[in-house]
Tab-separated table of C-alpha atoms and ligand atoms in Angstrom:
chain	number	residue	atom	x	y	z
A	20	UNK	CA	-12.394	5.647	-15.344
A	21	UNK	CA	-10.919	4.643	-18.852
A	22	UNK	CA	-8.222	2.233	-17.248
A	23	UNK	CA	-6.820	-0.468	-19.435
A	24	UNK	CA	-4.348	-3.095	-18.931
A	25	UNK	CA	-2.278	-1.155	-21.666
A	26	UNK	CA	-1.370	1.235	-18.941
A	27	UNK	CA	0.670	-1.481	-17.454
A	28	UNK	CA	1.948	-3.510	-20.021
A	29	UNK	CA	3.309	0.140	-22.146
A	30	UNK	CA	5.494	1.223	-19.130
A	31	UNK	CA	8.989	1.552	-19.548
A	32	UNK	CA	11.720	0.187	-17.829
A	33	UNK	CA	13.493	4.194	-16.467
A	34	UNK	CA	17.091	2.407	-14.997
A	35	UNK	CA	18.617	-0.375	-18.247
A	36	UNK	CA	21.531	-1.232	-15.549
A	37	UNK	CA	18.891	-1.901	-13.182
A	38	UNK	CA	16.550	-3.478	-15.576
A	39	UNK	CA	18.788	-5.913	-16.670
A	40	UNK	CA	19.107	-7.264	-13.109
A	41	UNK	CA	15.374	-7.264	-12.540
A	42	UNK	CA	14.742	-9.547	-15.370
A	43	UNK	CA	16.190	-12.304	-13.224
A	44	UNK	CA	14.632	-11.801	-9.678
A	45	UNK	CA	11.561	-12.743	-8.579
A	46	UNK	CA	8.737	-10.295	-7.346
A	47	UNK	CA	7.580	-11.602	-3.896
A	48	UNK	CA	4.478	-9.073	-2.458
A	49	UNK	CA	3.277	-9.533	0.959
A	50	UNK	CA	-0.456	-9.216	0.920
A	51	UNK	CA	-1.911	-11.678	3.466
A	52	UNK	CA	-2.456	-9.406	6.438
A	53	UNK	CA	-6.053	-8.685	7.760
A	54	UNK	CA	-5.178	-4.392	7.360
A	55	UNK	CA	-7.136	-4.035	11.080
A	56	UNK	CA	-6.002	0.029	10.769
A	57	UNK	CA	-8.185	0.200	8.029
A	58	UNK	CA	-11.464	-1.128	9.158
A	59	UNK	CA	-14.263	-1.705	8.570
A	60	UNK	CA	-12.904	-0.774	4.699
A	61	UNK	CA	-11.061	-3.952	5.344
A	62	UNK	CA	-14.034	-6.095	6.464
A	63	UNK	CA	-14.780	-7.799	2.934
A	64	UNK	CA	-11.765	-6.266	0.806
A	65	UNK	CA	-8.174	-7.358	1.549
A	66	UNK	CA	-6.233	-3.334	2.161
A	67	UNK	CA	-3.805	-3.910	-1.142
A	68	UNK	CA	-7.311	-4.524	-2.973
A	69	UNK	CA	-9.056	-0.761	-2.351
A	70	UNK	CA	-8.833	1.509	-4.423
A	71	UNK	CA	-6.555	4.543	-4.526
A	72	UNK	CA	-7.148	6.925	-7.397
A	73	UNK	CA	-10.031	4.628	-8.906
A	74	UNK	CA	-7.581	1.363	-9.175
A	75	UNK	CA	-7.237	-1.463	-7.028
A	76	UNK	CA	-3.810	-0.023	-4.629
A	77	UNK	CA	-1.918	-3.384	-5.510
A	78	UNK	CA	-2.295	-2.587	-8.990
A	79	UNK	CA	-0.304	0.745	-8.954
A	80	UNK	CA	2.776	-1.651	-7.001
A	81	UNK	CA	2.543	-4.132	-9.868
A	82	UNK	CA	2.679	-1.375	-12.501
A	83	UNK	CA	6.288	-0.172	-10.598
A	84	UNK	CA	7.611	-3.649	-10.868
A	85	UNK	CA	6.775	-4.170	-14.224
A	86	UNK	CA	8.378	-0.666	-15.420
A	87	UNK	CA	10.910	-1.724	-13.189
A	88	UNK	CA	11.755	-4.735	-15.287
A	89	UNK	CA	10.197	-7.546	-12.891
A	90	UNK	CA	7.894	-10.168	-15.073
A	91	UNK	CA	7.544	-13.036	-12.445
A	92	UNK	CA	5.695	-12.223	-9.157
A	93	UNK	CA	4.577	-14.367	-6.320
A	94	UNK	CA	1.730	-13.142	-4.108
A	95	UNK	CA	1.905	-14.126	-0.937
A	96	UNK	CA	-1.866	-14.467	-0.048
A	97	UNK	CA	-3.902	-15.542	3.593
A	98	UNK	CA	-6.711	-12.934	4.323
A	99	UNK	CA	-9.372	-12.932	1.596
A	100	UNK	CA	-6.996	-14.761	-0.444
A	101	UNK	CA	-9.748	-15.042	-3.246
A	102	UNK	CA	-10.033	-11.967	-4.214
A	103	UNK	CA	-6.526	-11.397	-5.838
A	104	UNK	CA	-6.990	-14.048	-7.569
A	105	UNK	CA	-10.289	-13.226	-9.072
A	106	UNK	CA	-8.811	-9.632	-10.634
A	107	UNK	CA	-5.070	-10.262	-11.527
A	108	UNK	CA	-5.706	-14.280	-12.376
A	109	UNK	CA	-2.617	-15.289	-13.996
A	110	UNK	CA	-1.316	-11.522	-14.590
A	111	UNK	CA	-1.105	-12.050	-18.424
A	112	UNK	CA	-3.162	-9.507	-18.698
A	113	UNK	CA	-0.904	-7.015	-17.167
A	114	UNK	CA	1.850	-8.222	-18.847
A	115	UNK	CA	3.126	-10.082	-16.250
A	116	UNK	CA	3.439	-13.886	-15.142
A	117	UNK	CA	1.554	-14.037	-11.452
A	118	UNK	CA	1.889	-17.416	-8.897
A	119	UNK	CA	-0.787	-16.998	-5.677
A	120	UNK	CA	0.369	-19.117	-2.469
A	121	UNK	CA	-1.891	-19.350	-0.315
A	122	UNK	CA	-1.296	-19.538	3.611
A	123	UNK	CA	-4.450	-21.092	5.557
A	124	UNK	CA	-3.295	-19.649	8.773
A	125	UNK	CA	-1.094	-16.190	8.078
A	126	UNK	CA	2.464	-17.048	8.828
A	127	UNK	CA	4.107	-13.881	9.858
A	128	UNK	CA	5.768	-11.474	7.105
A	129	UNK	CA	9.172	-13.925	7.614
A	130	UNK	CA	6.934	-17.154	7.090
A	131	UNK	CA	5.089	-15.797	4.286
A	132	UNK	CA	8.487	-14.620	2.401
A	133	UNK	CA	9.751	-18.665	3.079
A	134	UNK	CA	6.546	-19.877	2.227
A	135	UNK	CA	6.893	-18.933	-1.498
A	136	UNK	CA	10.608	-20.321	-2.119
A	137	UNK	CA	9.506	-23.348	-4.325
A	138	UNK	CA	8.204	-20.752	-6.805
A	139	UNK	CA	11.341	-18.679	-7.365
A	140	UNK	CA	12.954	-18.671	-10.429
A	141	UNK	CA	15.963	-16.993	-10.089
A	142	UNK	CA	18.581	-16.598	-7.404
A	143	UNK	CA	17.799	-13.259	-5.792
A	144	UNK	CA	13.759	-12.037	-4.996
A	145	UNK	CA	12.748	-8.493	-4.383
A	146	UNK	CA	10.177	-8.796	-1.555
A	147	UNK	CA	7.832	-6.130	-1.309
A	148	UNK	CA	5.279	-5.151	1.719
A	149	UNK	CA	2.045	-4.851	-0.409
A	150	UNK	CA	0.617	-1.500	1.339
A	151	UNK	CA	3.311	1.270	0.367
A	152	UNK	CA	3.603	3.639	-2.287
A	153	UNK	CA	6.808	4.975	-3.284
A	154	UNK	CA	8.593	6.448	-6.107
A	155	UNK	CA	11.357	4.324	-5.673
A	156	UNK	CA	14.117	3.588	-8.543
A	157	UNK	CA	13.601	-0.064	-7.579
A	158	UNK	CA	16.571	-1.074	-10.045
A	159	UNK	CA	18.729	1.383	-8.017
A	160	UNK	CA	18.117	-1.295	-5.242
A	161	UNK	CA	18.965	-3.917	-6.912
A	162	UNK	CA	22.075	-2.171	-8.061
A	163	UNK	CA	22.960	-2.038	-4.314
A	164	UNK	CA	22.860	-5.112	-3.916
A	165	UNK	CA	25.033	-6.658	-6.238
A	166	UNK	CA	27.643	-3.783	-5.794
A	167	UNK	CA	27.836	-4.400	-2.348
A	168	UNK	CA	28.000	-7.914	-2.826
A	169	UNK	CA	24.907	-8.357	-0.525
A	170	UNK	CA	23.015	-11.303	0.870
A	171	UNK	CA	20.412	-8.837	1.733
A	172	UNK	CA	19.698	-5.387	0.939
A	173	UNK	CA	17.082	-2.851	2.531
A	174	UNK	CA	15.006	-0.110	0.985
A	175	UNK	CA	15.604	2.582	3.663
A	176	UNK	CA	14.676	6.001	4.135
A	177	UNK	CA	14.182	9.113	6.642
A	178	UNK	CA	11.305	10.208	8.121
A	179	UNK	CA	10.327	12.950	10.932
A	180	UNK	CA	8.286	9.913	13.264
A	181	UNK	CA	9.870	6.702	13.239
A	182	UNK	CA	8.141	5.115	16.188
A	183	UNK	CA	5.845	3.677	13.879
A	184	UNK	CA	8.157	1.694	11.379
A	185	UNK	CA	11.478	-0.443	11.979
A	186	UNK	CA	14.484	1.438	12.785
A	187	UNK	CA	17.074	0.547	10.572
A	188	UNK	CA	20.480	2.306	11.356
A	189	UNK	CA	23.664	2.073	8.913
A	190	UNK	CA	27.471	2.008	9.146
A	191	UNK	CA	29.428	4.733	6.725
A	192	UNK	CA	29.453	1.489	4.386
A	193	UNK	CA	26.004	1.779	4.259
A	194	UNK	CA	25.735	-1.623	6.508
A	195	UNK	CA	23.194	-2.386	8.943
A	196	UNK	CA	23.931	-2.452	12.156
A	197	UNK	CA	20.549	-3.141	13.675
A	198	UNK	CA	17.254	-3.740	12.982
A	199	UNK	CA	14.623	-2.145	16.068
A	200	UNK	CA	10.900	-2.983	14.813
A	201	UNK	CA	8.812	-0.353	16.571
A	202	UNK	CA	10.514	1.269	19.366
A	203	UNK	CA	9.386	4.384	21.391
A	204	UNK	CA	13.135	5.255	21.262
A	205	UNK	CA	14.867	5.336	18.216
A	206	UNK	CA	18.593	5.869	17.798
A	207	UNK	CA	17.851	6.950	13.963
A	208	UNK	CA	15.376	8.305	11.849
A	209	UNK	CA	16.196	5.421	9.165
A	210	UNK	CA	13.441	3.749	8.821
A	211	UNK	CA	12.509	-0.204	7.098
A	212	UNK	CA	10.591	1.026	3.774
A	213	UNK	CA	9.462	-2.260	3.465
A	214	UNK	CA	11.409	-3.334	0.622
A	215	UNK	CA	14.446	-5.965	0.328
A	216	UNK	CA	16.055	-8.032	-1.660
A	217	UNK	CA	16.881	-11.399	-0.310
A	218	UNK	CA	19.689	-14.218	-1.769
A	219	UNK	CA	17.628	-17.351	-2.357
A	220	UNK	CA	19.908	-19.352	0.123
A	221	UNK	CA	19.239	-17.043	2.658
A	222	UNK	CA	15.716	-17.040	1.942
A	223	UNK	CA	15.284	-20.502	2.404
A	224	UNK	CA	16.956	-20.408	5.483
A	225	UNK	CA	14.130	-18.916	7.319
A	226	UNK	CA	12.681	-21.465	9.522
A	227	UNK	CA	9.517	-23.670	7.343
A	228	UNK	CA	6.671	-24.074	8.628
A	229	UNK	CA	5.474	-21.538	11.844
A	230	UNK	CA	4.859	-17.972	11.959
A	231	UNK	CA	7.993	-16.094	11.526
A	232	UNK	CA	8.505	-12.167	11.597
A	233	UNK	CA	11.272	-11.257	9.048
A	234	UNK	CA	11.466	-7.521	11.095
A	235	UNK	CA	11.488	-9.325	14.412
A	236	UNK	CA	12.994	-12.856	14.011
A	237	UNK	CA	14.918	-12.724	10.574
A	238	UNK	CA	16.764	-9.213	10.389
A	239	UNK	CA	18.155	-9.619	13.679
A	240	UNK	CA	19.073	-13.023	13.516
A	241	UNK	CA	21.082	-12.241	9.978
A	242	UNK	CA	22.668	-9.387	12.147
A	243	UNK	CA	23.530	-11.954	14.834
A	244	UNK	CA	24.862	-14.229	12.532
A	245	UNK	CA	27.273	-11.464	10.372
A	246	UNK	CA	25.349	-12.043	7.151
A	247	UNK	CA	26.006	-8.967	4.467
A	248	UNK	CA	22.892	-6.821	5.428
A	249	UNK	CA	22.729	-3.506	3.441
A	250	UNK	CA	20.532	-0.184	3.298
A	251	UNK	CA	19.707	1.513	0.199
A	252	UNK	CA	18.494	5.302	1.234
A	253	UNK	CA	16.948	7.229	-0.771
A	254	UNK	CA	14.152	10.328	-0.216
A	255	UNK	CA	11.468	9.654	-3.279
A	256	UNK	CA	8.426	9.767	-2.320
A	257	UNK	CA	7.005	6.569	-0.266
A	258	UNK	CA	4.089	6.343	2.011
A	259	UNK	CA	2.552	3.351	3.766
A	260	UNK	CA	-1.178	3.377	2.844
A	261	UNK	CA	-2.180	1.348	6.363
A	262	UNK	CA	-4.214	3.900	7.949
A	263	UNK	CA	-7.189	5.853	7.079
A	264	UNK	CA	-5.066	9.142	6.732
A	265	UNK	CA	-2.292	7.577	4.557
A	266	UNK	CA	-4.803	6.067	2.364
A	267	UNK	CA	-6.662	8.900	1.545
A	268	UNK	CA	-3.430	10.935	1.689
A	269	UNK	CA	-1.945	8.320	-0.582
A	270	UNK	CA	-5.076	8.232	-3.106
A	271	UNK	CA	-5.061	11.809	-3.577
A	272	UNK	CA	-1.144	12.217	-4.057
A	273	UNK	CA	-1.247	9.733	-7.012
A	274	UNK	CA	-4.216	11.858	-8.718
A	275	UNK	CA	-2.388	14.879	-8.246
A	276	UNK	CA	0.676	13.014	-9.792
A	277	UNK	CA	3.074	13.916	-6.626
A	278	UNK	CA	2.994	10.217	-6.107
A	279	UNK	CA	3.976	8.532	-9.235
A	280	UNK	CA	2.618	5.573	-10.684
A	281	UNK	CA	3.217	4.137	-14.498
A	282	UNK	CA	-0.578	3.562	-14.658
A	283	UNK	CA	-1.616	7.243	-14.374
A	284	UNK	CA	0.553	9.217	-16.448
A	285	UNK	CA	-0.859	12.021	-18.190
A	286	UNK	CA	-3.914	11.915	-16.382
A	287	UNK	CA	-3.294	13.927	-13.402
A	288	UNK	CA	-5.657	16.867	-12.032
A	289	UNK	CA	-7.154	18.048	-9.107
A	290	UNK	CA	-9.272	14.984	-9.407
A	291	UNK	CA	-10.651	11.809	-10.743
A	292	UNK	CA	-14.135	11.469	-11.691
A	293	UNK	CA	-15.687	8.492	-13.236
A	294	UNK	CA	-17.038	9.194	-16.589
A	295	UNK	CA	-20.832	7.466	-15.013
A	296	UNK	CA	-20.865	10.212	-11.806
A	297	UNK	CA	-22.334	13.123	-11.435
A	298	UNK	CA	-21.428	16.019	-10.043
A	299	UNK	CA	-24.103	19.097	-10.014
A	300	UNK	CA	-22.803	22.812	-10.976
A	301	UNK	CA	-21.862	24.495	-8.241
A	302	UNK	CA	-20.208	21.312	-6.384
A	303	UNK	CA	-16.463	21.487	-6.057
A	304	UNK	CA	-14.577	18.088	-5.727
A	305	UNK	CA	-10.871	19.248	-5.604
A	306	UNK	CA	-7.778	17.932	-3.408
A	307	UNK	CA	-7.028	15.151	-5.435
A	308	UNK	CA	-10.165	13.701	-4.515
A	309	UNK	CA	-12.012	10.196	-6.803
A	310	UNK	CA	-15.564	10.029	-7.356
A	311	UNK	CA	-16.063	6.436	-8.269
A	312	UNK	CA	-18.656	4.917	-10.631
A	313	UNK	CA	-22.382	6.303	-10.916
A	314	UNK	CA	-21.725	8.183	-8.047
A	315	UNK	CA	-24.025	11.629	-7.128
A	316	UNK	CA	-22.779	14.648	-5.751
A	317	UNK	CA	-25.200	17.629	-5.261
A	318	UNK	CA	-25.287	21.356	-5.571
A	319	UNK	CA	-23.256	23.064	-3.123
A	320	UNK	CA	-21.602	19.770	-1.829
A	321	UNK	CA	-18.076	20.676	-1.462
A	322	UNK	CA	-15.495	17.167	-1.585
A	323	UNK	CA	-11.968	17.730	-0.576
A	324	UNK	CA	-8.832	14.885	-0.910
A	325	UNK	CA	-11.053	12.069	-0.493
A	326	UNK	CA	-12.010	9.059	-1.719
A	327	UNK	CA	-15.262	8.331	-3.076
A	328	UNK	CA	-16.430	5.154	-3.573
A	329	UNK	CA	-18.847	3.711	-6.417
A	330	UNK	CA	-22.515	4.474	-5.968
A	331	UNK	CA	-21.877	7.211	-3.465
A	332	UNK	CA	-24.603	10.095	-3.340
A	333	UNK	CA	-23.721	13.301	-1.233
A	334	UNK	CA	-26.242	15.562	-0.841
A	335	UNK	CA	-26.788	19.432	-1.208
A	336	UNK	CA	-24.301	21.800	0.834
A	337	UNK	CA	-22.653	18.751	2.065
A	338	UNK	CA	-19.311	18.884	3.287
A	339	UNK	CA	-16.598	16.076	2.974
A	340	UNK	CA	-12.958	16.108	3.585
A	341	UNK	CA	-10.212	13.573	4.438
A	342	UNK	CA	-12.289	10.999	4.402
A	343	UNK	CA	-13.299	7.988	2.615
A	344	UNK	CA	-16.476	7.004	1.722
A	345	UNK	CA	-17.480	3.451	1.115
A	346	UNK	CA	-20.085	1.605	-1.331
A	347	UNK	CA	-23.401	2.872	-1.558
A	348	UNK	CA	-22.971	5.290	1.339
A	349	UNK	CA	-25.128	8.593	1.194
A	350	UNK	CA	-24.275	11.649	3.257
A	351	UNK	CA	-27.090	13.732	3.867
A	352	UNK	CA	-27.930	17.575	3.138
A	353	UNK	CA	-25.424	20.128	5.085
A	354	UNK	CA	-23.513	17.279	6.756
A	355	UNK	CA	-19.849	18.170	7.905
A	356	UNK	CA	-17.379	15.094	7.421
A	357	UNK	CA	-13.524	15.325	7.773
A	358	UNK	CA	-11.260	12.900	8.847
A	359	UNK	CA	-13.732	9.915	8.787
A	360	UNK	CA	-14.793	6.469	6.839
A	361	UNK	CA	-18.252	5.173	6.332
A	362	UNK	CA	-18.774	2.138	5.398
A	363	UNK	CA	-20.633	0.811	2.925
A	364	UNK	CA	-24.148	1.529	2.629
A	365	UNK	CA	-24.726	3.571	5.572
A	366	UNK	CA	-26.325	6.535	5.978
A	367	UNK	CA	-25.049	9.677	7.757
A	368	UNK	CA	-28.383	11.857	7.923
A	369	UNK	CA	-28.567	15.655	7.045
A	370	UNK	CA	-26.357	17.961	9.247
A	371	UNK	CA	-24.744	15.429	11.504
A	372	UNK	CA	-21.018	16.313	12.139
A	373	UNK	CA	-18.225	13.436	12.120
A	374	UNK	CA	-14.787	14.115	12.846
A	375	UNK	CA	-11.297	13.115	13.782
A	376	UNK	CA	-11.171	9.412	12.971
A	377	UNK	CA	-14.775	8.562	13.374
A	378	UNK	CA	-15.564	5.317	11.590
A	379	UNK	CA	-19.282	4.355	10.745
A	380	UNK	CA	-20.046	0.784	10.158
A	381	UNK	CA	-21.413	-0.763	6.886
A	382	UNK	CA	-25.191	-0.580	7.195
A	383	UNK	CA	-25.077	2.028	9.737
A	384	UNK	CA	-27.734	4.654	9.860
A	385	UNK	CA	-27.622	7.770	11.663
A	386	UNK	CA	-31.145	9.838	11.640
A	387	UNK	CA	-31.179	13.728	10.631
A	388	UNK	CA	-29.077	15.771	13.133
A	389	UNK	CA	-28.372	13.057	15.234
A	390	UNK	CA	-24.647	13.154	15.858
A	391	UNK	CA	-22.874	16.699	16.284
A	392	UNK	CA	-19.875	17.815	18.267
A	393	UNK	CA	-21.604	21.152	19.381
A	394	UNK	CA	-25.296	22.631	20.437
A	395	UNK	CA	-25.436	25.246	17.619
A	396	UNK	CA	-27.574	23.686	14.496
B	404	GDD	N1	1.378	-13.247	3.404
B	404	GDD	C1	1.370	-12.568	4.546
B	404	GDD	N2	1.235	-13.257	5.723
B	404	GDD	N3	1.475	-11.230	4.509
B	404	GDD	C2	1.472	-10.557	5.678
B	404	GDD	C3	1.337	-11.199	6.921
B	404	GDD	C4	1.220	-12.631	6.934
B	404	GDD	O1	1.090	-13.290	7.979
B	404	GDD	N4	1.363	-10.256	7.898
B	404	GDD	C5	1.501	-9.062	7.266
B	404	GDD	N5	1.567	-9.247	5.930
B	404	GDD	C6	1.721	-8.215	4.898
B	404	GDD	C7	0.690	-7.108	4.976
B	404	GDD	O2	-0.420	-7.430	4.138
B	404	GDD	C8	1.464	-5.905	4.468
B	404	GDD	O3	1.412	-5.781	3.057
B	404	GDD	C9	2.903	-6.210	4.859
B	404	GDD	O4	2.963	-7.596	5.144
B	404	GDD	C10	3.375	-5.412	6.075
B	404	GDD	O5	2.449	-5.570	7.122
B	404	GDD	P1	1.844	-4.304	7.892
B	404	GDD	O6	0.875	-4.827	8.884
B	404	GDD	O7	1.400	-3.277	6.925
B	404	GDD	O8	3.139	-3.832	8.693
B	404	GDD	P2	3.484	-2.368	9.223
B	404	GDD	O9	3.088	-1.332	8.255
B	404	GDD	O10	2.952	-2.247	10.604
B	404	GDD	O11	5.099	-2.440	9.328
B	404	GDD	C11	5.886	-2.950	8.266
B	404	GDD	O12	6.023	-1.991	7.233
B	404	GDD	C12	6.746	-0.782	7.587
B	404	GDD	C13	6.881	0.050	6.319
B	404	GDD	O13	5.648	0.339	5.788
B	404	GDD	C14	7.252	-3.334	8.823
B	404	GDD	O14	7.928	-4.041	7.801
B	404	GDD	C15	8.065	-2.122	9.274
B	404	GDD	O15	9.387	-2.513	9.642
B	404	GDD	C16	8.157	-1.126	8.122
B	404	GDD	O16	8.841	0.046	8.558
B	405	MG	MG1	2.002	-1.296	6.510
């Protein structure tokens, strides 16, 4: 895929008001947790580090900030901690000015956000969780905050489940009045997108030194203690990538262009095909799907919204949907796959049938025929 740093460093800022406030706060991302949903993807590569429409996820967030009008971000690094560092080193590349800190043992998303305040530069941050995609106006936000004179603000936004996310419910001010991480019962459906922007004082009045959770510990606490805690709502589009069916969901809504990222304008289709993979006459690939590098896909293969690793091969009459397909994997003649991962370099044999979350391990080898869901062959 003919990706170049240029694609970050040409985007524009879309909001001036807004840009003019980014240009003094500080880009905090959260990317130190161990992203167990999306295993065994996760095994090796930290989740902000996969790739969603043939570029590492975190990338796409970094191109948003930068448009945005952000230039200084902090990463806020524990699980494969490495890694980052290896690809975005000091983020000149990119156009951008990138600090790593490092937590041996992962201190919580609260811990992680104080951990970083001796490398702020200014005296508001913009902390963002390092797994969701959104469309976000992310200057509107900081707008918010300043109008509302704010010592926090909250990216906010409705959704049809909110079990899964923190329930974040506001006053006609647009004031929080509670913050309810996970609940089976919610009283909105306002949900935590997983963006804020924090005061430094209040920042570094998280407790130092001991895993804190800034959804469990810190929001309510600041609600305890009558701090200014507003909500920004808005409805673009926004998506946490932390599970198998978000990611691939995710991966194909960006190469479709109904997610929107800076680093992929003008190149959206039905999907993304590295210019080194091949894909025989008579296979469709379609649903927003990526074929990664040197990649094979066969006559008769049909892929559907998925995500195809590098070095991939998937045989004749194959078919493949919702899924994701790691490294090196091969998927054999006639096989059925939707809704699954493999990892990376196994093998599901010819006509073997995986479905509804099944995940096979890196290595993994299943012989011809040998898994199905029914007796007819
Ligand atoms: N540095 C660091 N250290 N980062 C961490 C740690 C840690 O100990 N723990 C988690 N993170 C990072 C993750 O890498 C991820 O980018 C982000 O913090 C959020 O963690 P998730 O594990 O993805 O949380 P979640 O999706 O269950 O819930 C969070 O996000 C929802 C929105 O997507 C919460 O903030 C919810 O309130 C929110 O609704
Ligand atoms: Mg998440």
């Amino acid at each position: 895929m003919a990706y170049s740093a240029a694609h970050l460093t040409q985007a524009a800022p879309v909001n001036e008001e807004g840009a003019a406030l980014a240009a003094e706060t500080d880009a905090v991302i959260l990317v130190g947790g161990k992203g167990t949903r999306l295993r065994p993807l996760t095994n090796n590569v930290p989740k902000p580090m996969l790739p969603a429409a043939g570029l590492p996820f975190l990338q796409h967030l970094l191109g948003r900030i930068k448009a945005a009008g952000m230039q200084h971000v902090v990463l806020g690094t524990s699980f494969k901690a490495e890694v980052f560092e290896r690809y975005f080193g000091d983020g000149s590349d990119w156009g951008l000015e990138i600090e790593y800190v490092v937590e041996d043992e992962p201190l919580g998303t609260g811990g992680a956000i104080r951990n970083v305040h001796d490398h702020l530069r200014f005296d508001r941050a913009m902390i963002f969780n390092g797994d969701v995609l959104g469309g976000t106006d992310l200057g509107a936000i900081l707008q918010t905050h300043v109008s509302q004179n704010a010592d926090v603000t909250l990216h906010l936004l409705r959704v049809p489940d909110p079990r899964a996310f923190g329930c974040v419910p506001t006053d006609q001010e647009g004031r929080v009045t509670a913050f309810l991480e996970k609940t089976e019962d919610p009283p909105t459906d306002q949900i935590n997108a997983g963006s804020y922007v924090f005061n430094r004082d209040v920042l570094e009045a998280i407790p130092a030194g001991r895993p804190v959770s800034v959804e469990r510990e810190v929001f309510p606490e600041l609600l305890e203690t009558g701090k200014r805690v507003f909500g920004h709502v808005d409805q673009a589009y926004w998506r946490d990538m932390g599970t198998p069916a978000d990611f691939v969901r995710g991966s194909s809504d960006l190469v479709r262009g109904i997610a929107p990222s800076p680093l992929l304008e003008g190149m959206h289709g039905e999907a993304l095909v590295d210019s080194s993979a091949s894909v025989a006459d008579g296979a469709l690939v379609l649903g927003g799907t990526v074929v990664g590098r040197g990649a094979e896909i066969r006559g008769g293969a049909r892929v559907d919204t998925s995500v195809i690793f590098d070095g991939v091969h998937i045989e004749a009459g194959a078919t493949v949907e919702r899924c994701v397909i790691a490294a090196g994997a091969r998927i054999g003649a006639r096989a059925h796959l939707t809704d699954c991962v493999v990892g990376e370099g196994a093998v599901v044999g010819a006509r073997c049938e995986l479905r509804d979350g099944a995940r096979v391990w890196p290595g993994v080898e299943i012989p011809d025929g040998g898994l199905r869901f029914s007796s007819d062959v």
